């Protein structure tokens, strides 16, 4: 016999009050009331969230609308105004140049001029040219030349320099001869050239017209516009623009540049604050649109709070009993609803269960799901990679090619790591170049593959010296990052990578960070694109536009069969030198000598060739072209610290008080010479990366290392460039009526040693130097420990430091006499032997 379930009387019978007043609610009535309150609470919570979302969305929308409807409109108005002003000036200059071009063409067609050129009589040619130019506005000189006749004329009213000779050469060849501005002693002249005759198959000569700049200056400087700055600039190829003149003031908005058609000139207009204020846009439409979106957003929030949070329908036959007080209150507030429910018995509500139903997807979106948040499965930890540590050096990545050193696999990993680092630092492209070593093509190919796989775009500039990689980071618009596949001056079995990110050469910790990224496998992924760009011609043009030689000079160029041989001979020929190329054929095995000009044995071929050819000087470059050493006809080697003396004298004569950097290997005489010419000498660590950082930090105009790295900031970019340094040296030499031996005889040369290299294991060299610093006894010498140990005495100095590019320590000594020099050597030998008596100290 089944038992009848016993019901809880509290679920059906109302609770009675003790005083006979209104009966208490049953449990069911309480649950219904709590459910109703929960409904209101959930709706209010949702409404608050939706209102917050609406406010945030409208704030973002308002910002976007303000940018597009107000700010962009103002910018466009300013740009349109600036474009119109630049265009007006450019059009006026174009008209003037067209008149001068037409005038020159008429002169070049004159039969008398053609006849005089054919007769090759200098007097007749001068007279004809003079008569043709009579009455021409602003004409300073009109000269005609047969091919090869023109010579340098530095003292003429309209000087003939190498730039003008190049213009005439192009005219002879019927190449482009656009008008050129020639800055001369703070003013500038306008040069136009034409072949004679201007058309036809044969060329008899060339005509050069030189005008004063007055007419074009007037177009710029008589500008009555006070709303900005108008400037005239000239730009050759990818070189930086050179400002010829300007008028007005303004820097309140980006400049607008308008090219002057048919020339290298351009007009730049920079708006002033007054022009920007004049272009203001009232924000009325923006406020109207934003107000409407706020109202619509709030209404939608209210509707959504009722749609997403709603009562759940009760199953058929079930109902909940509501408190009588609630039913009565509902009846008073909504009598029409009570009428509709008249069929219900008592206060029973059989249609709805007062519970909350929120769609699951809405809970996720609105954050109403109170369950534990979902967490993505942790990514597996990257597997550590075996990466050699000793190739990640202080200046760059470098080592022997082969297992345990530089490999194609490591090059690929470096590409992945470097490409990831470049992108995380805000760049999207990187310039890639390589030297001519036998393994550089494969390493470069794998490096590029890794860079592209990281999502970084590659600009491949091919086989060029390292200075051209640096040049490209300054001149190309796409990026200021680059990487060079090279081992610099090291022998053929070595290779490596020099890296620049955002214009900063990587050194020390930044290079170790690349290794750490490889070990951790912390790479970005993507699909980068590769493009090829040629920069050699632009590089040569940029130097040609900066350096002018004042006479003929014969120079022997020894590239050591390294990559500088692909550029240096062409550069010096373009500058007007008689060039004798020595070991300039590219051969990565370096069959004649190692590409390290800091060793005397590698300069013997150059010394012999200078004597044999009676050259004015010889220049030697290292394996990637960023080092320079010079030899003279008398057989002297001009080491780089003595080159710095000449450059310091030249640059400080124009920039008194400037900083000049040099490394710990340099002569103490350099310090005195810099001070004597009014500069501030600063000794710093050896290493191209360290010197570049210090150049930027101090703002120095000149820096250099004994190894051959010379850094020139005046008129150049401040990176180490053996080719440009040689060009500047030639400029200084040709401006003096002295041989190079006589020029350097003016600088004191104390007895000294070249750099002495002692083999020490890679893992021991730094510790050995640290022990020497801690334990060495050097009497009253003044120790400098910024890079190894340099000890200065009253009559000389000695240096010991660990090489950052090879398994060795390096030493150097200088003294007032040979006797003191020998004493210094013996002192350092003694102290080194105390620390390690196995060292081979045969100096």
Short mmCIF file of N, CA, C and O in Angstrom, two decimals, residues 550-664:
data_model
loop_
_atom_site.label_atom_id
_atom_site.label_comp_id
_atom_site.label_asym_id
_atom_site.label_seq_id
_atom_site.Cartn_x
_atom_site.Cartn_y
_atom_site.Cartn_z
N UNK A 550 90.33 70.64 -56.17
CA UNK A 550 90.82 71.87 -56.80
C UNK A 550 91.98 71.63 -57.75
O UNK A 550 92.60 72.57 -58.23
N UNK A 551 92.30 70.39 -58.06
CA UNK A 551 93.39 70.11 -58.98
C UNK A 551 93.42 68.65 -59.36
O UNK A 551 92.67 67.83 -58.84
N UNK A 552 94.32 68.32 -60.29
CA UNK A 552 94.47 66.93 -60.72
C UNK A 552 95.27 66.15 -59.69
O UNK A 552 96.22 66.67 -59.09
N UNK A 553 94.91 64.90 -59.50
CA UNK A 553 95.61 64.08 -58.52
C UNK A 553 95.53 62.62 -58.96
O UNK A 553 94.51 62.16 -59.48
N UNK A 554 96.64 61.91 -58.78
CA UNK A 554 96.70 60.48 -59.12
C UNK A 554 96.65 59.68 -57.83
O UNK A 554 97.45 59.93 -56.91
N UNK A 555 95.76 58.73 -57.77
CA UNK A 555 95.57 57.95 -56.55
C UNK A 555 95.51 56.47 -56.87
O UNK A 555 94.90 56.05 -57.86
N UNK A 556 96.19 55.66 -56.05
CA UNK A 556 96.12 54.20 -56.16
C UNK A 556 95.11 53.70 -55.14
O UNK A 556 95.16 54.07 -53.97
N UNK A 557 94.17 52.89 -55.61
CA UNK A 557 93.10 52.35 -54.76
C UNK A 557 93.31 50.86 -54.58
O UNK A 557 93.26 50.10 -55.54
N UNK A 558 93.58 50.44 -53.33
CA UNK A 558 93.73 49.02 -53.01
C UNK A 558 92.50 48.59 -52.20
O UNK A 558 92.34 48.95 -51.04
N UNK A 559 91.64 47.80 -52.85
CA UNK A 559 90.43 47.31 -52.18
C UNK A 559 90.61 45.92 -51.59
O UNK A 559 89.68 45.38 -51.00
N UNK A 560 91.81 45.32 -51.76
CA UNK A 560 92.05 43.99 -51.19
C UNK A 560 91.13 42.93 -51.73
O UNK A 560 90.82 41.96 -51.03
N UNK A 561 90.66 43.08 -52.99
CA UNK A 561 89.71 42.15 -53.62
C UNK A 561 88.39 42.10 -52.88
O UNK A 561 87.59 41.16 -53.05
N UNK A 562 88.12 43.10 -52.05
CA UNK A 562 86.87 43.14 -51.28
C UNK A 562 85.87 44.10 -51.94
O UNK A 562 86.14 44.70 -52.99
N UNK A 563 84.72 44.27 -51.29
CA UNK A 563 83.57 44.90 -51.93
C UNK A 563 83.78 46.38 -52.24
O UNK A 563 83.12 46.93 -53.13
N UNK A 564 84.71 47.08 -51.57
CA UNK A 564 84.96 48.48 -51.89
C UNK A 564 85.43 48.65 -53.33
O UNK A 564 85.27 49.72 -53.93
N UNK A 565 86.01 47.58 -53.90
CA UNK A 565 86.48 47.65 -55.29
C UNK A 565 85.38 47.86 -56.30
O UNK A 565 85.64 48.26 -57.43
N UNK A 566 84.12 47.61 -55.91
CA UNK A 566 83.00 47.79 -56.84
C UNK A 566 82.54 49.24 -56.92
O UNK A 566 81.76 49.58 -57.79
N UNK A 567 83.01 50.09 -56.00
CA UNK A 567 82.53 51.48 -55.94
C UNK A 567 83.65 52.50 -55.96
O UNK A 567 83.57 53.52 -56.64
N UNK A 568 84.74 52.25 -55.22
CA UNK A 568 85.78 53.26 -55.02
C UNK A 568 86.38 53.79 -56.32
O UNK A 568 86.49 55.01 -56.49
N UNK A 569 86.83 52.94 -57.28
CA UNK A 569 87.41 53.49 -58.50
C UNK A 569 86.45 54.41 -59.26
O UNK A 569 86.85 55.48 -59.73
N UNK A 570 85.20 54.01 -59.36
CA UNK A 570 84.21 54.85 -60.06
C UNK A 570 84.00 56.17 -59.34
O UNK A 570 83.86 57.23 -59.98
N UNK A 571 83.97 56.14 -58.02
CA UNK A 571 83.79 57.38 -57.25
C UNK A 571 84.92 58.36 -57.50
O UNK A 571 84.68 59.54 -57.80
N UNK A 572 86.17 57.89 -57.40
CA UNK A 572 87.30 58.81 -57.54
C UNK A 572 87.48 59.27 -58.99
O UNK A 572 87.93 60.40 -59.23
N UNK A 573 87.13 58.44 -59.95
CA UNK A 573 87.13 58.89 -61.34
C UNK A 573 86.10 59.99 -61.56
O UNK A 573 86.35 60.97 -62.26
N UNK A 574 84.91 59.83 -60.94
CA UNK A 574 83.88 60.85 -61.07
C UNK A 574 84.34 62.17 -60.45
O UNK A 574 83.97 63.26 -60.93
N UNK A 575 85.15 62.10 -59.41
CA UNK A 575 85.67 63.31 -58.77
C UNK A 575 86.79 63.96 -59.59
O UNK A 575 87.25 65.05 -59.24
N UNK A 576 87.24 63.29 -60.65
CA UNK A 576 88.26 63.87 -61.51
C UNK A 576 89.66 63.35 -61.26
O UNK A 576 90.63 63.94 -61.76
N UNK A 577 89.81 62.27 -60.51
CA UNK A 577 91.13 61.72 -60.21
C UNK A 577 91.61 60.80 -61.34
O UNK A 577 90.81 60.21 -62.07
N UNK A 578 92.93 60.69 -61.44
CA UNK A 578 93.55 59.64 -62.26
C UNK A 578 93.69 58.42 -61.36
O UNK A 578 94.52 58.40 -60.45
N UNK A 579 92.86 57.41 -61.58
CA UNK A 579 92.74 56.28 -60.66
C UNK A 579 93.52 55.08 -61.18
O UNK A 579 93.40 54.70 -62.34
N UNK A 580 94.34 54.50 -60.30
CA UNK A 580 95.03 53.24 -60.59
C UNK A 580 94.45 52.19 -59.65
O UNK A 580 94.63 52.27 -58.42
N UNK A 581 93.72 51.25 -60.20
CA UNK A 581 93.04 50.24 -59.39
C UNK A 581 93.99 49.10 -59.07
O UNK A 581 94.66 48.56 -59.96
N UNK A 582 94.06 48.73 -57.79
CA UNK A 582 94.91 47.64 -57.33
C UNK A 582 94.06 46.67 -56.52
O UNK A 582 93.44 47.05 -55.53
N UNK A 583 93.99 45.42 -56.94
CA UNK A 583 93.22 44.38 -56.25
C UNK A 583 91.76 44.83 -56.07
O UNK A 583 91.18 44.66 -55.00
N UNK A 584 91.18 45.41 -57.12
CA UNK A 584 89.78 45.86 -57.05
C UNK A 584 88.82 44.85 -57.64
O UNK A 584 87.61 45.07 -57.64
N UNK A 585 89.34 43.73 -58.18
CA UNK A 585 88.46 42.67 -58.67
C UNK A 585 87.90 41.91 -57.46
O UNK A 585 88.64 41.53 -56.57
N UNK A 586 86.59 41.70 -57.44
CA UNK A 586 85.97 41.04 -56.30
C UNK A 586 86.32 39.56 -56.27
O UNK A 586 86.08 38.84 -57.23
N UNK A 587 86.91 39.14 -55.16
CA UNK A 587 87.27 37.74 -54.97
C UNK A 587 87.24 37.46 -53.47
O UNK A 587 88.14 37.87 -52.72
N UNK A 588 86.21 36.75 -53.02
CA UNK A 588 85.99 36.53 -51.59
C UNK A 588 87.01 35.65 -50.92
O UNK A 588 87.00 35.51 -49.69
N UNK A 589 87.92 35.06 -51.68
CA UNK A 589 89.00 34.28 -51.07
C UNK A 589 90.20 35.16 -50.73
O UNK A 589 91.16 34.68 -50.11
N UNK A 590 90.19 36.42 -51.17
CA UNK A 590 91.25 37.40 -50.89
C UNK A 590 92.62 36.84 -51.24
O UNK A 590 93.48 36.62 -50.36
N UNK A 591 92.87 36.61 -52.53
CA UNK A 591 94.10 35.90 -52.93
C UNK A 591 95.38 36.70 -52.74
O UNK A 591 96.47 36.10 -52.67
N UNK A 592 95.32 38.03 -52.66
CA UNK A 592 96.54 38.83 -52.59
C UNK A 592 96.95 39.17 -51.16
O UNK A 592 98.12 39.05 -50.80
N UNK A 593 96.00 39.57 -50.34
CA UNK A 593 96.26 39.79 -48.92
C UNK A 593 94.92 39.93 -48.22
O UNK A 593 93.89 40.22 -48.85
N UNK A 594 94.91 39.72 -46.91
CA UNK A 594 93.68 39.89 -46.16
C UNK A 594 93.22 41.34 -46.21
O UNK A 594 94.05 42.26 -46.23
N UNK A 595 91.90 41.56 -46.19
CA UNK A 595 91.38 42.93 -46.33
C UNK A 595 91.42 43.70 -45.01
O UNK A 595 90.41 44.22 -44.55
N UNK A 596 92.61 43.76 -44.39
CA UNK A 596 92.78 44.45 -43.12
C UNK A 596 93.92 45.45 -43.24
O UNK A 596 95.09 45.10 -43.08
N UNK A 597 93.62 46.71 -43.53
CA UNK A 597 94.69 47.70 -43.76
C UNK A 597 95.38 48.16 -42.48
O UNK A 597 96.32 48.95 -42.55
N UNK A 598 94.93 47.68 -41.32
CA UNK A 598 95.59 48.08 -40.08
C UNK A 598 96.88 47.30 -39.83
O UNK A 598 97.61 47.61 -38.89
N UNK A 599 97.18 46.29 -40.69
CA UNK A 599 98.42 45.51 -40.58
C UNK A 599 99.37 45.93 -41.70
O UNK A 599 98.99 45.96 -42.87
N UNK A 600 100.61 46.22 -41.33
CA UNK A 600 101.59 46.72 -42.30
C UNK A 600 101.81 45.75 -43.45
O UNK A 600 102.01 46.17 -44.60
N UNK A 601 101.80 44.44 -43.16
CA UNK A 601 102.07 43.49 -44.24
C UNK A 601 101.02 43.54 -45.34
O UNK A 601 101.29 43.17 -46.48
N UNK A 602 99.81 44.00 -45.01
CA UNK A 602 98.76 44.10 -46.02
C UNK A 602 98.84 45.39 -46.84
O UNK A 602 98.01 45.60 -47.74
N UNK A 603 99.82 46.25 -46.54
CA UNK A 603 99.96 47.53 -47.26
C UNK A 603 101.17 47.54 -48.19
O UNK A 603 101.41 48.54 -48.87
N UNK A 604 101.91 46.44 -48.25
CA UNK A 604 103.15 46.44 -49.03
C UNK A 604 102.89 46.56 -50.53
O UNK A 604 103.62 47.27 -51.24
N UNK A 605 101.86 45.90 -51.05
CA UNK A 605 101.53 46.03 -52.47
C UNK A 605 101.16 47.47 -52.81
O UNK A 605 101.55 47.99 -53.87
N UNK A 606 100.43 48.12 -51.93
CA UNK A 606 100.02 49.50 -52.17
C UNK A 606 101.22 50.44 -52.16
O UNK A 606 101.35 51.32 -53.03
N UNK A 607 102.13 50.28 -51.20
CA UNK A 607 103.33 51.11 -51.15
C UNK A 607 104.15 50.96 -52.43
O UNK A 607 104.64 51.95 -53.01
N UNK A 608 104.28 49.72 -52.89
CA UNK A 608 105.06 49.47 -54.11
C UNK A 608 104.40 50.10 -55.34
O UNK A 608 105.08 50.70 -56.19
N UNK A 609 103.08 50.00 -55.44
CA UNK A 609 102.38 50.54 -56.60
C UNK A 609 102.42 52.07 -56.60
O UNK A 609 102.54 52.69 -57.68
N UNK A 610 102.35 52.71 -55.45
CA UNK A 610 102.46 54.18 -55.40
C UNK A 610 103.83 54.63 -55.89
O UNK A 610 103.95 55.59 -56.66
N UNK A 611 104.89 53.93 -55.46
CA UNK A 611 106.24 54.28 -55.93
C UNK A 611 106.37 54.02 -57.43
O UNK A 611 106.92 54.84 -58.18
N UNK A 612 105.84 52.89 -57.89
CA UNK A 612 105.96 52.50 -59.30
C UNK A 612 105.27 53.49 -60.24
O UNK A 612 105.78 53.81 -61.31
N UNK A 613 104.11 53.97 -59.85
CA UNK A 613 103.30 54.82 -60.73
C UNK A 613 103.48 56.31 -60.47
O UNK A 613 102.83 57.12 -61.12
N UNK A 614 104.35 56.65 -59.50
CA UNK A 614 104.56 58.05 -59.13
C UNK A 614 103.22 58.72 -58.76
O UNK A 614 102.95 59.86 -59.15
N UNK A 615 102.39 57.99 -58.02
CA UNK A 615 101.09 58.51 -57.61
C UNK A 615 101.24 59.52 -56.48
O UNK A 615 102.27 59.55 -55.78
N UNK A 616 100.22 60.33 -56.29
CA UNK A 616 100.24 61.34 -55.23
C UNK A 616 99.97 60.72 -53.86
O UNK A 616 100.41 61.26 -52.84
N UNK A 617 99.22 59.64 -53.84
CA UNK A 617 98.97 58.91 -52.59
C UNK A 617 98.29 57.60 -52.92
O UNK A 617 97.81 57.38 -54.05
N UNK A 618 98.22 56.72 -51.91
CA UNK A 618 97.49 55.46 -52.04
C UNK A 618 96.51 55.30 -50.90
O UNK A 618 96.77 55.74 -49.77
N UNK A 619 95.36 54.70 -51.18
CA UNK A 619 94.34 54.49 -50.15
C UNK A 619 94.00 53.00 -50.11
O UNK A 619 93.91 52.34 -51.14
N UNK A 620 93.85 52.49 -48.89
CA UNK A 620 93.52 51.08 -48.68
C UNK A 620 92.24 50.98 -47.87
O UNK A 620 92.08 51.69 -46.87
N UNK A 621 91.35 50.08 -48.29
CA UNK A 621 90.08 49.87 -47.61
C UNK A 621 90.04 48.46 -47.03
O UNK A 621 90.74 47.56 -47.50
N UNK A 622 89.18 48.28 -46.04
CA UNK A 622 89.04 46.94 -45.45
C UNK A 622 87.97 46.15 -46.19
O UNK A 622 87.49 46.57 -47.26
N UNK A 623 87.57 45.01 -45.61
CA UNK A 623 86.69 44.08 -46.30
C UNK A 623 85.31 44.60 -46.62
O UNK A 623 84.64 44.06 -47.51
N UNK A 624 84.83 45.62 -45.91
CA UNK A 624 83.50 46.15 -46.23
C UNK A 624 83.50 47.66 -46.45
O UNK A 624 82.44 48.28 -46.52
N UNK A 625 84.68 48.26 -46.57
CA UNK A 625 84.78 49.64 -47.02
C UNK A 625 84.53 50.71 -45.98
O UNK A 625 84.44 51.88 -46.35
N UNK A 626 84.45 50.36 -44.70
CA UNK A 626 84.23 51.41 -43.71
C UNK A 626 85.51 51.84 -43.00
O UNK A 626 85.48 52.71 -42.13
N UNK A 627 86.67 51.24 -43.36
CA UNK A 627 87.95 51.64 -42.79
C UNK A 627 88.86 52.20 -43.89
O UNK A 627 88.77 51.78 -45.05
N UNK A 628 89.77 53.09 -43.50
CA UNK A 628 90.71 53.69 -44.44
C UNK A 628 92.08 53.82 -43.81
O UNK A 628 92.20 54.24 -42.66
N UNK A 629 93.12 53.47 -44.58
CA UNK A 629 94.50 53.77 -44.23
C UNK A 629 95.15 54.35 -45.49
O UNK A 629 94.85 53.92 -46.61
N UNK A 630 96.05 55.33 -45.31
CA UNK A 630 96.65 56.06 -46.43
C UNK A 630 98.16 55.86 -46.42
O UNK A 630 98.78 55.82 -45.35
N UNK A 631 98.77 55.75 -47.62
CA UNK A 631 100.22 55.70 -47.75
C UNK A 631 100.67 56.83 -48.65
O UNK A 631 99.90 57.32 -49.50
N UNK A 632 101.93 57.25 -48.51
CA UNK A 632 102.45 58.41 -49.24
C UNK A 632 103.53 57.98 -50.22
O UNK A 632 104.10 56.89 -50.12
N UNK A 633 103.89 58.87 -51.17
CA UNK A 633 104.96 58.54 -52.12
C UNK A 633 106.30 58.29 -51.45
O UNK A 633 107.13 57.54 -51.97
N UNK A 634 106.52 58.90 -50.26
CA UNK A 634 107.78 58.68 -49.55
C UNK A 634 107.80 57.35 -48.80
O UNK A 634 108.80 57.03 -48.14
N UNK A 635 106.72 56.58 -48.89
CA UNK A 635 106.67 55.28 -48.25
C UNK A 635 106.17 55.32 -46.82
O UNK A 635 106.30 54.33 -46.09
N UNK A 636 105.59 56.43 -46.40
CA UNK A 636 105.05 56.53 -45.05
C UNK A 636 103.62 56.01 -45.00
O UNK A 636 102.85 56.21 -45.95
N UNK A 637 103.28 55.37 -43.89
CA UNK A 637 101.90 54.97 -43.63
C UNK A 637 101.27 56.03 -42.74
O UNK A 637 101.77 56.31 -41.65
N UNK A 638 100.19 56.64 -43.20
CA UNK A 638 99.47 57.63 -42.40
C UNK A 638 98.37 56.89 -41.65
O UNK A 638 97.32 56.59 -42.20
N UNK A 639 98.68 56.56 -40.38
CA UNK A 639 97.70 55.82 -39.60
C UNK A 639 96.50 56.71 -39.27
O UNK A 639 96.62 57.95 -39.26
N UNK A 640 95.36 56.12 -39.02
CA UNK A 640 94.13 56.91 -38.88
C UNK A 640 94.16 57.97 -37.78
O UNK A 640 93.48 59.00 -37.92
N UNK A 641 94.93 57.78 -36.69
CA UNK A 641 94.94 58.83 -35.68
C UNK A 641 95.64 60.09 -36.20
O UNK A 641 95.33 61.21 -35.79
N UNK A 642 96.59 59.92 -37.15
CA UNK A 642 97.20 61.09 -37.78
C UNK A 642 96.28 61.69 -38.83
O UNK A 642 96.30 62.91 -39.04
N UNK A 643 95.51 60.88 -39.50
CA UNK A 643 94.47 61.43 -40.38
C UNK A 643 93.51 62.31 -39.58
O UNK A 643 93.09 63.38 -40.04
N UNK A 644 93.16 61.85 -38.38
CA UNK A 644 92.26 62.63 -37.53
C UNK A 644 92.84 64.00 -37.19
O UNK A 644 92.09 64.98 -37.04
N UNK A 645 94.15 64.11 -37.06
CA UNK A 645 94.76 65.40 -36.78
C UNK A 645 94.47 66.39 -37.91
O UNK A 645 94.10 67.55 -37.66
N UNK A 646 94.62 65.93 -39.15
CA UNK A 646 94.36 66.81 -40.30
C UNK A 646 92.89 67.17 -40.39
O UNK A 646 92.53 68.33 -40.61
N UNK A 647 92.02 66.16 -40.21
CA UNK A 647 90.58 66.44 -40.28
C UNK A 647 90.13 67.36 -39.14
O UNK A 647 89.27 68.22 -39.34
N UNK A 648 90.72 67.18 -37.95
CA UNK A 648 90.35 68.05 -36.83
C UNK A 648 90.72 69.50 -37.14
O UNK A 648 89.95 70.43 -36.89
N UNK A 649 91.92 69.70 -37.68
CA UNK A 649 92.34 71.06 -38.03
C UNK A 649 91.39 71.68 -39.06
O UNK A 649 90.99 72.85 -38.93
N UNK A 650 91.02 70.90 -40.06
CA UNK A 650 90.14 71.41 -41.12
C UNK A 650 88.74 71.72 -40.59
O UNK A 650 88.21 72.81 -40.82
N UNK A 651 88.14 70.78 -39.87
CA UNK A 651 86.75 70.95 -39.43
C UNK A 651 86.63 71.97 -38.31
O UNK A 651 85.71 72.78 -38.27
N UNK A 652 87.60 71.99 -37.38
CA UNK A 652 87.54 72.95 -36.28
C UNK A 652 87.78 74.38 -36.76
O UNK A 652 87.35 75.33 -36.10
N UNK A 653 88.44 74.55 -37.91
CA UNK A 653 88.61 75.91 -38.43
C UNK A 653 87.28 76.55 -38.79
O UNK A 653 87.14 77.77 -38.77
N UNK A 654 86.29 75.72 -39.10
CA UNK A 654 84.95 76.23 -39.42
C UNK A 654 83.97 76.06 -38.27
O UNK A 654 82.90 76.68 -38.26
N UNK A 655 84.32 75.21 -37.30
CA UNK A 655 83.41 74.91 -36.18
C UNK A 655 84.17 74.94 -34.86
O UNK A 655 84.35 73.89 -34.22
N UNK A 656 84.66 76.10 -34.44
CA UNK A 656 85.42 76.16 -33.19
C UNK A 656 84.57 75.69 -32.00
O UNK A 656 83.38 75.97 -31.92
N UNK A 657 85.21 74.95 -31.10
CA UNK A 657 84.51 74.45 -29.92
C UNK A 657 83.83 73.11 -30.10
O UNK A 657 83.26 72.58 -29.15
N UNK A 658 83.89 72.54 -31.30
CA UNK A 658 83.20 71.28 -31.56
C UNK A 658 83.89 70.12 -30.85
O UNK A 658 85.10 70.14 -30.58
N UNK A 659 83.12 69.07 -30.54
CA UNK A 659 83.66 67.86 -29.94
C UNK A 659 84.32 67.00 -31.01
O UNK A 659 83.81 66.90 -32.14
N UNK A 660 85.44 66.36 -30.64
CA UNK A 660 86.12 65.40 -31.52
C UNK A 660 86.37 64.14 -30.71
O UNK A 660 87.01 64.19 -29.65
N UNK A 661 85.89 62.99 -31.20
CA UNK A 661 86.04 61.71 -30.50
C UNK A 661 87.23 60.94 -31.05
O UNK A 661 87.54 61.03 -32.26
N UNK A 662 87.89 60.17 -30.19
CA UNK A 662 88.91 59.23 -30.63
C UNK A 662 88.96 58.08 -29.64
O UNK A 662 88.53 58.23 -28.49
N UNK A 663 89.46 56.92 -30.08
CA UNK A 663 89.43 55.76 -29.20
C UNK A 663 90.72 55.63 -28.41
O UNK A 663 91.68 56.39 -28.60
N UNK A 664 90.74 54.66 -27.49
CA UNK A 664 91.85 54.51 -26.54
C UNK A 664 93.16 54.12 -27.22
O UNK A 664 94.22 54.19 -26.58
#
